[in-house]
Structure formats: structure tokens, C-alpha cells
Amino acid sequence: MNEPDVIQLGVDPVQFGQSFVGSDAFRALFQEGMELIEETAAYLDGPGREESRHLERQTSLVYASESMRLTTRLMQIASWLLLQRAVAEGEISPDQAQNEKNRVRLNSSDTKTSIEDYEALPERLRDLMGLATRLHARILHLERLMSEAGPAPRQAPPNPIAAQLGMLQKAFGPTE
């Protein structure tokens, strides 16, 4: 398809972000993220709280720090997922979502916890930290793909020369 055909037909390229947030893959990602958030909240409010009471002082401080980092990461994930779903459902425009994303950034902060301190943490907390880190990395990757695509291109004004050439071809071209 050459440029005049695209202009005449008004065909716009499909943006990755627009197609992704309406896909089954996004719905599965959304479900996975929300389940991880619920699972983590249940753990931290129940078994995790009990496990933290039995930790040594240093490990208890690491537990508190890592659980706060985990909670922050999951809230960033939830914010991103909810914004994308709102765009997909037409509740907000992509521009409004971008303004909201600028307020709550997806940070890729690394943990400063030593291996020894990490290994002293309860196994379930370490599992949840790993799941959240992997989900966060996937979302950061998707966000990069979506932002690299840029905003949807604006419709170019009709090309007057292409229109004139089309009319000349119709008038003087071979009849079919």
C-alpha cells in the first residue's frame, strides 16, 4: 500500500498500547496482579505478622523494610493496571492516563538487603517478593514498549496532489 492509499483510506496504524489493554493477555495480567496483591495482603495481615514476631531483631527490621518495599511495589503495579483498564474501558483517555502515570511512577528500585538477611526472612515472604519482582519487571517492559510507540499519530491532512493524480488517473486511465 503506498502513501496516497493510506491517506485516502484514512488507515491509521494500530498502537501497541491500545491493542494490548483490550486483549485477553492484559486481562490475564490484570487478574494475576490483583490476585498477587490480595495474596500478599492476606499473608502480611495473618501468617506474616505471626512469623515476624518470632524473628531476631535484625531480621525483624529487614522484614519490616522488605514488606514495606513489597507493598509499595504492589501498589505501583495496581495503579498501573487500574489505569490501563480504565483506558481500555473508555473511562479515561490515554492522555489522562499519562498524566496519572506521571504522578505514580513505576520505580525499578533494587533491594539493599544482603543475601544473609534475605535468607533469614520467612520463605513465604521471599516467594511473594520474587513474584512481585517478576511481575513488576514484566510491567516495566510493557510500559517501555507502550511509551516507545508514542502517542497515536495525528491524521495527516489530505494530500491535494495525490487527490488530483487520482482524479486524473480515473479520467484518463484505462477503463476496466
Short mmCIF file of N, CA and C in Angstrom, two decimals:
data_model
loop_
_atom_site.label_atom_id
_atom_site.label_comp_id
_atom_site.label_asym_id
_atom_site.label_seq_id
_atom_site.Cartn_x
_atom_site.Cartn_y
_atom_site.Cartn_z
N MET A 1 0.86 -1.16 0.00
CA MET A 1 0.00 0.00 0.00
C MET A 1 0.91 1.22 0.00
N ASN A 2 0.68 2.14 -0.91
CA ASN A 2 1.53 3.33 -0.94
C ASN A 2 0.88 4.46 -0.14
N GLU A 3 1.63 5.53 0.06
CA GLU A 3 1.17 6.61 0.94
C GLU A 3 -0.18 7.20 0.52
N PRO A 4 -0.41 7.49 -0.76
CA PRO A 4 -1.73 8.04 -1.11
C PRO A 4 -2.88 7.11 -0.74
N ASP A 5 -2.66 5.79 -0.86
CA ASP A 5 -3.72 4.85 -0.48
C ASP A 5 -4.03 4.97 1.00
N VAL A 6 -3.01 5.09 1.82
CA VAL A 6 -3.20 5.21 3.26
C VAL A 6 -3.95 6.50 3.57
N ILE A 7 -3.56 7.58 2.93
CA ILE A 7 -4.21 8.86 3.19
C ILE A 7 -5.66 8.82 2.72
N GLN A 8 -5.89 8.26 1.53
CA GLN A 8 -7.26 8.21 1.01
C GLN A 8 -8.14 7.31 1.86
N LEU A 9 -7.61 6.21 2.30
CA LEU A 9 -8.42 5.28 3.07
C LEU A 9 -8.54 5.69 4.53
N GLY A 10 -7.68 6.61 4.98
CA GLY A 10 -7.73 7.03 6.37
C GLY A 10 -7.28 5.94 7.32
N VAL A 11 -6.37 5.09 6.88
CA VAL A 11 -5.92 3.98 7.70
C VAL A 11 -4.85 4.48 8.67
N ASP A 12 -5.07 4.26 9.97
CA ASP A 12 -4.08 4.60 10.99
C ASP A 12 -3.43 3.32 11.48
N PRO A 13 -2.15 3.39 11.80
CA PRO A 13 -1.51 2.20 12.36
C PRO A 13 -2.09 1.90 13.74
N VAL A 14 -2.13 0.64 14.09
CA VAL A 14 -2.63 0.23 15.40
C VAL A 14 -1.51 0.42 16.41
N GLN A 15 -1.78 1.11 17.49
CA GLN A 15 -0.80 1.33 18.54
C GLN A 15 -0.77 0.11 19.47
N PHE A 16 0.43 -0.31 19.88
CA PHE A 16 0.58 -1.48 20.74
C PHE A 16 -0.23 -1.32 22.02
N GLY A 17 -0.11 -0.18 22.66
CA GLY A 17 -0.81 0.02 23.93
C GLY A 17 -2.31 -0.11 23.79
N GLN A 18 -2.85 0.46 22.72
CA GLN A 18 -4.30 0.40 22.50
C GLN A 18 -4.75 -1.04 22.28
N SER A 19 -3.97 -1.79 21.54
CA SER A 19 -4.39 -3.17 21.27
C SER A 19 -4.13 -4.07 22.48
N PHE A 20 -3.06 -3.79 23.24
CA PHE A 20 -2.74 -4.66 24.36
C PHE A 20 -3.75 -4.54 25.49
N VAL A 21 -4.13 -3.31 25.86
CA VAL A 21 -5.02 -3.16 27.01
C VAL A 21 -6.41 -3.72 26.74
N GLY A 22 -6.75 -3.97 25.51
CA GLY A 22 -8.04 -4.57 25.19
C GLY A 22 -7.95 -6.07 24.97
N SER A 23 -6.78 -6.65 25.21
CA SER A 23 -6.56 -8.06 24.87
C SER A 23 -6.80 -8.99 26.05
N ASP A 24 -6.92 -10.27 25.72
CA ASP A 24 -7.01 -11.31 26.75
C ASP A 24 -5.73 -11.37 27.57
N ALA A 25 -4.59 -11.09 26.93
CA ALA A 25 -3.31 -11.11 27.64
C ALA A 25 -3.31 -10.06 28.75
N PHE A 26 -3.86 -8.88 28.47
CA PHE A 26 -3.92 -7.85 29.51
C PHE A 26 -4.87 -8.28 30.63
N ARG A 27 -6.01 -8.85 30.26
CA ARG A 27 -6.95 -9.29 31.30
C ARG A 27 -6.31 -10.34 32.20
N ALA A 28 -5.51 -11.23 31.63
CA ALA A 28 -4.81 -12.24 32.43
C ALA A 28 -3.76 -11.59 33.33
N LEU A 29 -3.04 -10.62 32.80
CA LEU A 29 -2.05 -9.89 33.59
C LEU A 29 -2.72 -9.14 34.73
N PHE A 30 -3.84 -8.50 34.43
CA PHE A 30 -4.60 -7.77 35.45
C PHE A 30 -5.04 -8.73 36.56
N GLN A 31 -5.58 -9.86 36.18
CA GLN A 31 -6.04 -10.85 37.15
C GLN A 31 -4.87 -11.35 38.01
N GLU A 32 -3.76 -11.64 37.36
CA GLU A 32 -2.57 -12.11 38.08
C GLU A 32 -2.10 -11.06 39.09
N GLY A 33 -2.06 -9.81 38.66
CA GLY A 33 -1.61 -8.75 39.56
C GLY A 33 -2.53 -8.57 40.75
N MET A 34 -3.83 -8.57 40.51
CA MET A 34 -4.78 -8.37 41.61
C MET A 34 -4.77 -9.56 42.57
N GLU A 35 -4.60 -10.76 42.04
CA GLU A 35 -4.52 -11.94 42.92
C GLU A 35 -3.26 -11.89 43.79
N LEU A 36 -2.16 -11.45 43.21
CA LEU A 36 -0.92 -11.33 43.98
C LEU A 36 -1.07 -10.28 45.09
N ILE A 37 -1.74 -9.21 44.79
CA ILE A 37 -1.97 -8.16 45.80
C ILE A 37 -2.81 -8.71 46.95
N GLU A 38 -3.89 -9.40 46.61
CA GLU A 38 -4.75 -9.98 47.66
C GLU A 38 -4.01 -11.03 48.47
N GLU A 39 -3.25 -11.86 47.79
CA GLU A 39 -2.49 -12.92 48.46
C GLU A 39 -1.45 -12.33 49.42
N THR A 40 -0.77 -11.27 48.96
CA THR A 40 0.24 -10.63 49.79
C THR A 40 -0.40 -9.95 50.99
N ALA A 41 -1.50 -9.27 50.77
CA ALA A 41 -2.19 -8.60 51.89
C ALA A 41 -2.64 -9.62 52.93
N ALA A 42 -3.17 -10.73 52.47
CA ALA A 42 -3.61 -11.78 53.40
C ALA A 42 -2.43 -12.34 54.18
N TYR A 43 -1.32 -12.54 53.52
CA TYR A 43 -0.13 -13.06 54.20
C TYR A 43 0.39 -12.06 55.23
N LEU A 44 0.57 -10.80 54.82
CA LEU A 44 1.13 -9.80 55.72
C LEU A 44 0.23 -9.53 56.92
N ASP A 45 -1.08 -9.61 56.73
CA ASP A 45 -2.02 -9.38 57.83
C ASP A 45 -2.20 -10.60 58.73
N GLY A 46 -1.86 -11.78 58.24
CA GLY A 46 -2.09 -13.01 59.00
C GLY A 46 -0.81 -13.73 59.35
N PRO A 47 -0.49 -14.77 58.59
CA PRO A 47 0.69 -15.58 58.89
C PRO A 47 2.00 -14.78 58.95
N GLY A 48 2.13 -13.79 58.09
CA GLY A 48 3.36 -12.99 58.08
C GLY A 48 3.55 -12.21 59.36
N ARG A 49 2.48 -11.66 59.86
CA ARG A 49 2.54 -10.92 61.13
C ARG A 49 2.99 -11.85 62.25
N GLU A 50 2.45 -13.05 62.27
CA GLU A 50 2.82 -14.02 63.30
C GLU A 50 4.28 -14.45 63.14
N GLU A 51 4.69 -14.71 61.90
CA GLU A 51 6.08 -15.11 61.66
C GLU A 51 7.06 -14.02 62.06
N SER A 52 6.70 -12.76 61.81
CA SER A 52 7.61 -11.66 62.12
C SER A 52 7.86 -11.51 63.62
N ARG A 53 6.92 -11.94 64.43
CA ARG A 53 7.08 -11.84 65.89
C ARG A 53 8.17 -12.77 66.40
N HIS A 54 8.49 -13.80 65.65
CA HIS A 54 9.46 -14.80 66.10
C HIS A 54 10.85 -14.58 65.50
N LEU A 55 11.03 -13.48 64.79
CA LEU A 55 12.31 -13.21 64.15
C LEU A 55 13.26 -12.48 65.11
N GLU A 56 14.56 -12.64 64.89
CA GLU A 56 15.55 -11.87 65.65
C GLU A 56 15.40 -10.40 65.31
N ARG A 57 15.93 -9.54 66.15
CA ARG A 57 15.76 -8.09 65.99
C ARG A 57 16.20 -7.61 64.61
N GLN A 58 17.42 -7.96 64.18
CA GLN A 58 17.92 -7.51 62.88
C GLN A 58 17.02 -8.02 61.74
N THR A 59 16.64 -9.28 61.80
CA THR A 59 15.80 -9.86 60.76
C THR A 59 14.40 -9.24 60.79
N SER A 60 13.94 -8.88 61.98
CA SER A 60 12.64 -8.23 62.11
C SER A 60 12.65 -6.87 61.41
N LEU A 61 13.76 -6.14 61.52
CA LEU A 61 13.90 -4.85 60.83
C LEU A 61 13.93 -5.05 59.31
N VAL A 62 14.64 -6.08 58.89
CA VAL A 62 14.70 -6.38 57.45
C VAL A 62 13.30 -6.78 56.96
N TYR A 63 12.59 -7.57 57.77
CA TYR A 63 11.23 -7.98 57.42
C TYR A 63 10.35 -6.74 57.23
N ALA A 64 10.43 -5.81 58.16
CA ALA A 64 9.60 -4.60 58.07
C ALA A 64 9.96 -3.80 56.82
N SER A 65 11.24 -3.66 56.55
CA SER A 65 11.69 -2.91 55.38
C SER A 65 11.25 -3.58 54.09
N GLU A 66 11.46 -4.88 54.00
CA GLU A 66 11.10 -5.61 52.78
C GLU A 66 9.59 -5.69 52.59
N SER A 67 8.83 -5.81 53.65
CA SER A 67 7.37 -5.85 53.49
C SER A 67 6.85 -4.49 53.03
N MET A 68 7.48 -3.39 53.50
CA MET A 68 7.08 -2.06 53.01
C MET A 68 7.45 -1.89 51.54
N ARG A 69 8.64 -2.36 51.17
CA ARG A 69 9.07 -2.27 49.77
C ARG A 69 8.14 -3.10 48.88
N LEU A 70 7.76 -4.28 49.36
CA LEU A 70 6.85 -5.15 48.62
C LEU A 70 5.49 -4.49 48.46
N THR A 71 4.98 -3.91 49.53
CA THR A 71 3.68 -3.24 49.48
C THR A 71 3.71 -2.06 48.51
N THR A 72 4.78 -1.29 48.56
CA THR A 72 4.92 -0.15 47.63
C THR A 72 4.94 -0.62 46.19
N ARG A 73 5.73 -1.66 45.93
CA ARG A 73 5.82 -2.20 44.57
C ARG A 73 4.45 -2.67 44.08
N LEU A 74 3.72 -3.36 44.95
CA LEU A 74 2.40 -3.87 44.55
C LEU A 74 1.40 -2.73 44.34
N MET A 75 1.51 -1.66 45.10
CA MET A 75 0.61 -0.52 44.89
C MET A 75 0.93 0.17 43.57
N GLN A 76 2.19 0.23 43.20
CA GLN A 76 2.56 0.78 41.89
C GLN A 76 2.00 -0.09 40.78
N ILE A 77 2.11 -1.39 40.94
CA ILE A 77 1.57 -2.34 39.95
C ILE A 77 0.06 -2.16 39.84
N ALA A 78 -0.62 -2.10 40.99
CA ALA A 78 -2.08 -1.94 40.98
C ALA A 78 -2.47 -0.65 40.29
N SER A 79 -1.76 0.42 40.58
CA SER A 79 -2.07 1.71 39.96
C SER A 79 -1.93 1.63 38.44
N TRP A 80 -0.85 1.02 37.97
CA TRP A 80 -0.63 0.89 36.53
C TRP A 80 -1.72 0.04 35.89
N LEU A 81 -2.02 -1.09 36.51
CA LEU A 81 -3.04 -1.99 35.96
C LEU A 81 -4.41 -1.32 35.91
N LEU A 82 -4.76 -0.62 36.98
CA LEU A 82 -6.08 0.05 37.02
C LEU A 82 -6.15 1.18 36.00
N LEU A 83 -5.06 1.91 35.80
CA LEU A 83 -5.05 2.96 34.78
C LEU A 83 -5.24 2.36 33.39
N GLN A 84 -4.53 1.27 33.11
CA GLN A 84 -4.65 0.65 31.80
C GLN A 84 -6.06 0.11 31.56
N ARG A 85 -6.64 -0.48 32.60
CA ARG A 85 -8.01 -0.99 32.46
C ARG A 85 -8.99 0.16 32.24
N ALA A 86 -8.79 1.27 32.91
CA ALA A 86 -9.67 2.43 32.73
C ALA A 86 -9.59 2.95 31.30
N VAL A 87 -8.40 2.94 30.72
CA VAL A 87 -8.25 3.36 29.32
C VAL A 87 -8.96 2.37 28.41
N ALA A 88 -8.75 1.07 28.66
CA ALA A 88 -9.36 0.03 27.82
C ALA A 88 -10.87 0.11 27.86
N GLU A 89 -11.44 0.46 29.00
CA GLU A 89 -12.89 0.52 29.14
C GLU A 89 -13.46 1.89 28.78
N GLY A 90 -12.59 2.81 28.33
CA GLY A 90 -13.05 4.12 27.90
C GLY A 90 -13.43 5.06 29.04
N GLU A 91 -13.03 4.72 30.27
CA GLU A 91 -13.35 5.58 31.41
C GLU A 91 -12.50 6.85 31.41
N ILE A 92 -11.26 6.72 30.93
CA ILE A 92 -10.37 7.87 30.81
C ILE A 92 -9.64 7.78 29.48
N SER A 93 -9.14 8.92 29.04
CA SER A 93 -8.41 8.95 27.78
C SER A 93 -6.95 8.56 28.02
N PRO A 94 -6.25 8.16 26.97
CA PRO A 94 -4.82 7.86 27.13
C PRO A 94 -4.04 9.05 27.68
N ASP A 95 -4.42 10.27 27.30
CA ASP A 95 -3.74 11.46 27.82
C ASP A 95 -3.95 11.60 29.33
N GLN A 96 -5.17 11.35 29.79
CA GLN A 96 -5.44 11.41 31.23
C GLN A 96 -4.63 10.34 31.96
N ALA A 97 -4.55 9.17 31.37
CA ALA A 97 -3.77 8.09 31.99
C ALA A 97 -2.30 8.48 32.08
N GLN A 98 -1.80 9.13 31.05
CA GLN A 98 -0.39 9.56 31.06
C GLN A 98 -0.16 10.57 32.18
N ASN A 99 -1.09 11.49 32.38
CA ASN A 99 -0.96 12.45 33.48
C ASN A 99 -0.93 11.74 34.83
N GLU A 100 -1.77 10.73 34.98
CA GLU A 100 -1.79 9.97 36.24
C GLU A 100 -0.51 9.17 36.41
N LYS A 101 0.00 8.59 35.31
CA LYS A 101 1.24 7.81 35.39
C LYS A 101 2.40 8.69 35.83
N ASN A 102 2.37 9.96 35.45
CA ASN A 102 3.44 10.86 35.85
C ASN A 102 3.44 11.10 37.35
N ARG A 103 2.30 10.94 38.00
CA ARG A 103 2.22 11.11 39.46
C ARG A 103 2.74 9.88 40.21
N VAL A 104 2.39 8.70 39.72
CA VAL A 104 2.81 7.46 40.37
C VAL A 104 3.70 6.71 39.39
N ARG A 105 4.97 6.80 39.63
CA ARG A 105 5.93 6.17 38.71
C ARG A 105 6.21 4.73 39.12
N LEU A 106 6.48 3.93 38.11
CA LEU A 106 6.93 2.55 38.35
C LEU A 106 8.43 2.61 38.60
N ASN A 107 8.82 2.51 39.84
CA ASN A 107 10.24 2.55 40.18
C ASN A 107 10.86 1.19 40.02
N SER A 108 12.09 1.17 39.58
CA SER A 108 12.80 -0.10 39.48
C SER A 108 13.90 -0.11 40.54
N SER A 109 13.50 0.11 41.77
CA SER A 109 14.48 0.17 42.85
C SER A 109 14.92 -1.23 43.24
N ASP A 110 16.21 -1.37 43.39
CA ASP A 110 16.77 -2.64 43.81
C ASP A 110 16.84 -2.68 45.34
N THR A 111 16.77 -3.87 45.85
CA THR A 111 16.84 -4.04 47.29
C THR A 111 18.29 -3.89 47.77
N LYS A 112 18.43 -3.38 48.95
CA LYS A 112 19.76 -3.22 49.53
C LYS A 112 19.99 -4.28 50.60
N THR A 113 19.13 -5.25 50.65
CA THR A 113 19.22 -6.31 51.65
C THR A 113 20.32 -7.30 51.27
N SER A 114 21.12 -7.68 52.25
CA SER A 114 22.20 -8.64 51.99
C SER A 114 21.60 -10.04 51.79
N ILE A 115 22.39 -10.90 51.22
CA ILE A 115 21.94 -12.28 50.98
C ILE A 115 21.61 -12.96 52.30
N GLU A 116 22.45 -12.73 53.31
CA GLU A 116 22.23 -13.37 54.61
C GLU A 116 20.91 -12.91 55.22
N ASP A 117 20.67 -11.59 55.16
CA ASP A 117 19.41 -11.07 55.71
C ASP A 117 18.21 -11.58 54.92
N TYR A 118 18.36 -11.62 53.59
CA TYR A 118 17.27 -12.11 52.74
C TYR A 118 16.94 -13.56 53.08
N GLU A 119 17.96 -14.38 53.23
CA GLU A 119 17.73 -15.80 53.50
C GLU A 119 17.15 -16.04 54.89
N ALA A 120 17.30 -15.07 55.79
CA ALA A 120 16.73 -15.21 57.14
C ALA A 120 15.23 -14.87 57.16
N LEU A 121 14.74 -14.26 56.10
CA LEU A 121 13.32 -13.91 56.03
C LEU A 121 12.47 -15.17 55.87
N PRO A 122 11.21 -15.10 56.29
CA PRO A 122 10.32 -16.25 56.09
C PRO A 122 10.21 -16.60 54.59
N GLU A 123 10.12 -17.88 54.32
CA GLU A 123 10.10 -18.36 52.93
C GLU A 123 8.93 -17.77 52.14
N ARG A 124 7.77 -17.68 52.75
CA ARG A 124 6.60 -17.17 52.03
C ARG A 124 6.79 -15.71 51.63
N LEU A 125 7.41 -14.91 52.50
CA LEU A 125 7.68 -13.51 52.15
C LEU A 125 8.65 -13.46 50.97
N ARG A 126 9.67 -14.29 50.99
CA ARG A 126 10.63 -14.32 49.88
C ARG A 126 9.93 -14.73 48.58
N ASP A 127 9.02 -15.70 48.66
CA ASP A 127 8.27 -16.12 47.47
C ASP A 127 7.45 -14.95 46.91
N LEU A 128 6.75 -14.25 47.78
CA LEU A 128 5.92 -13.12 47.35
C LEU A 128 6.79 -12.00 46.77
N MET A 129 7.94 -11.77 47.39
CA MET A 129 8.86 -10.75 46.86
C MET A 129 9.31 -11.12 45.45
N GLY A 130 9.62 -12.39 45.23
CA GLY A 130 10.04 -12.84 43.91
C GLY A 130 8.94 -12.71 42.87
N LEU A 131 7.73 -13.11 43.24
CA LEU A 131 6.59 -12.98 42.32
C LEU A 131 6.33 -11.52 41.96
N ALA A 132 6.38 -10.65 42.97
CA ALA A 132 6.14 -9.23 42.73
C ALA A 132 7.24 -8.62 41.87
N THR A 133 8.48 -9.02 42.10
CA THR A 133 9.60 -8.50 41.32
C THR A 133 9.47 -8.91 39.85
N ARG A 134 9.10 -10.16 39.61
CA ARG A 134 8.94 -10.63 38.22
C ARG A 134 7.77 -9.93 37.54
N LEU A 135 6.66 -9.78 38.24
CA LEU A 135 5.50 -9.08 37.66
C LEU A 135 5.86 -7.63 37.38
N HIS A 136 6.56 -7.00 38.30
CA HIS A 136 6.98 -5.61 38.13
C HIS A 136 7.88 -5.46 36.91
N ALA A 137 8.81 -6.39 36.73
CA ALA A 137 9.70 -6.34 35.57
C ALA A 137 8.91 -6.49 34.27
N ARG A 138 7.92 -7.36 34.24
CA ARG A 138 7.09 -7.51 33.04
C ARG A 138 6.33 -6.23 32.74
N ILE A 139 5.80 -5.61 33.78
CA ILE A 139 5.04 -4.37 33.58
C ILE A 139 5.96 -3.24 33.13
N LEU A 140 7.16 -3.15 33.70
CA LEU A 140 8.12 -2.14 33.24
C LEU A 140 8.43 -2.34 31.76
N HIS A 141 8.58 -3.59 31.35
CA HIS A 141 8.85 -3.89 29.94
C HIS A 141 7.67 -3.45 29.07
N LEU A 142 6.47 -3.79 29.48
CA LEU A 142 5.28 -3.38 28.72
C LEU A 142 5.17 -1.86 28.67
N GLU A 143 5.43 -1.21 29.77
CA GLU A 143 5.34 0.26 29.81
C GLU A 143 6.35 0.88 28.84
N ARG A 144 7.56 0.31 28.79
CA ARG A 144 8.56 0.80 27.83
C ARG A 144 8.07 0.61 26.40
N LEU A 145 7.52 -0.56 26.11
CA LEU A 145 7.00 -0.82 24.75
C LEU A 145 5.90 0.16 24.40
N MET A 146 5.02 0.41 25.36
CA MET A 146 3.89 1.30 25.10
C MET A 146 4.33 2.75 24.95
N SER A 147 5.30 3.17 25.74
CA SER A 147 5.72 4.57 25.65
C SER A 147 6.65 4.80 24.46
N GLU A 148 7.40 3.77 24.03
CA GLU A 148 8.24 3.91 22.84
C GLU A 148 7.39 4.05 21.59
N ALA A 149 6.21 3.44 21.60
CA ALA A 149 5.33 3.55 20.44
C ALA A 149 4.86 4.98 20.28
N GLY A 150 4.83 5.73 21.38
CA GLY A 150 4.43 7.13 21.32
C GLY A 150 2.94 7.27 21.17
N PRO A 151 2.49 8.50 21.19
CA PRO A 151 1.06 8.74 21.04
C PRO A 151 0.58 8.39 19.64
N ALA A 152 -0.67 8.17 19.52
CA ALA A 152 -1.25 7.87 18.21
C ALA A 152 -0.97 9.02 17.26
N PRO A 153 -0.54 8.70 16.05
CA PRO A 153 -0.24 9.78 15.11
C PRO A 153 -1.50 10.56 14.76
N ARG A 154 -1.30 11.83 14.56
CA ARG A 154 -2.43 12.66 14.16
C ARG A 154 -2.72 12.41 12.69
N GLN A 155 -3.98 12.51 12.32
CA GLN A 155 -4.38 12.30 10.93
C GLN A 155 -3.77 13.40 10.07
N ALA A 156 -3.00 13.00 9.08
CA ALA A 156 -2.40 13.97 8.18
C ALA A 156 -3.49 14.57 7.29
N PRO A 157 -3.34 15.83 6.98
CA PRO A 157 -4.34 16.43 6.08
C PRO A 157 -4.25 15.73 4.71
N PRO A 158 -5.35 15.69 3.99
CA PRO A 158 -5.34 15.02 2.69
C PRO A 158 -4.27 15.65 1.78
N ASN A 159 -3.63 14.80 1.02
CA ASN A 159 -2.61 15.25 0.10
C ASN A 159 -3.30 15.73 -1.18
N PRO A 160 -3.31 17.05 -1.44
CA PRO A 160 -4.04 17.55 -2.61
C PRO A 160 -3.47 17.05 -3.93
N ILE A 161 -2.17 16.83 -3.98
CA ILE A 161 -1.56 16.34 -5.22
C ILE A 161 -1.99 14.90 -5.47
N ALA A 162 -2.00 14.09 -4.43
CA ALA A 162 -2.43 12.69 -4.58
C ALA A 162 -3.89 12.65 -5.03
N ALA A 163 -4.72 13.52 -4.47
CA ALA A 163 -6.12 13.55 -4.87
C ALA A 163 -6.26 13.93 -6.35
N GLN A 164 -5.49 14.92 -6.79
CA GLN A 164 -5.53 15.34 -8.19
C GLN A 164 -5.04 14.23 -9.11
N LEU A 165 -3.96 13.56 -8.71
CA LEU A 165 -3.45 12.46 -9.52
C LEU A 165 -4.49 11.34 -9.62
N GLY A 166 -5.15 11.07 -8.51
CA GLY A 166 -6.20 10.04 -8.52
C GLY A 166 -7.31 10.39 -9.49
N MET A 167 -7.74 11.65 -9.50
CA MET A 167 -8.80 12.07 -10.42
C MET A 167 -8.32 11.98 -11.87
N LEU A 168 -7.05 12.34 -12.12
CA LEU A 168 -6.51 12.25 -13.48
C LEU A 168 -6.45 10.80 -13.95
N GLN A 169 -6.04 9.91 -13.04
CA GLN A 169 -5.98 8.50 -13.39
C GLN A 169 -7.37 7.96 -13.71
N LYS A 170 -8.36 8.38 -12.94
CA LYS A 170 -9.72 7.93 -13.21
C LYS A 170 -10.21 8.45 -14.55
N ALA A 171 -9.88 9.73 -14.84
CA ALA A 171 -10.38 10.35 -16.08
C ALA A 171 -9.65 9.83 -17.32
N PHE A 172 -8.34 9.63 -17.23
CA PHE A 172 -7.58 9.30 -18.43
C PHE A 172 -6.98 7.89 -18.41
N GLY A 173 -7.12 7.20 -17.30
CA GLY A 173 -6.53 5.87 -17.21
C GLY A 173 -7.34 4.86 -18.00
N PRO A 174 -6.80 3.66 -18.12
CA PRO A 174 -7.54 2.62 -18.85
C PRO A 174 -8.83 2.27 -18.12
N THR A 175 -9.84 2.02 -18.88
CA THR A 175 -11.12 1.63 -18.29
C THR A 175 -11.08 0.15 -17.99
N GLU A 176 -11.69 -0.22 -16.93
CA GLU A 176 -11.67 -1.62 -16.53
C GLU A 176 -12.92 -2.33 -16.92
#
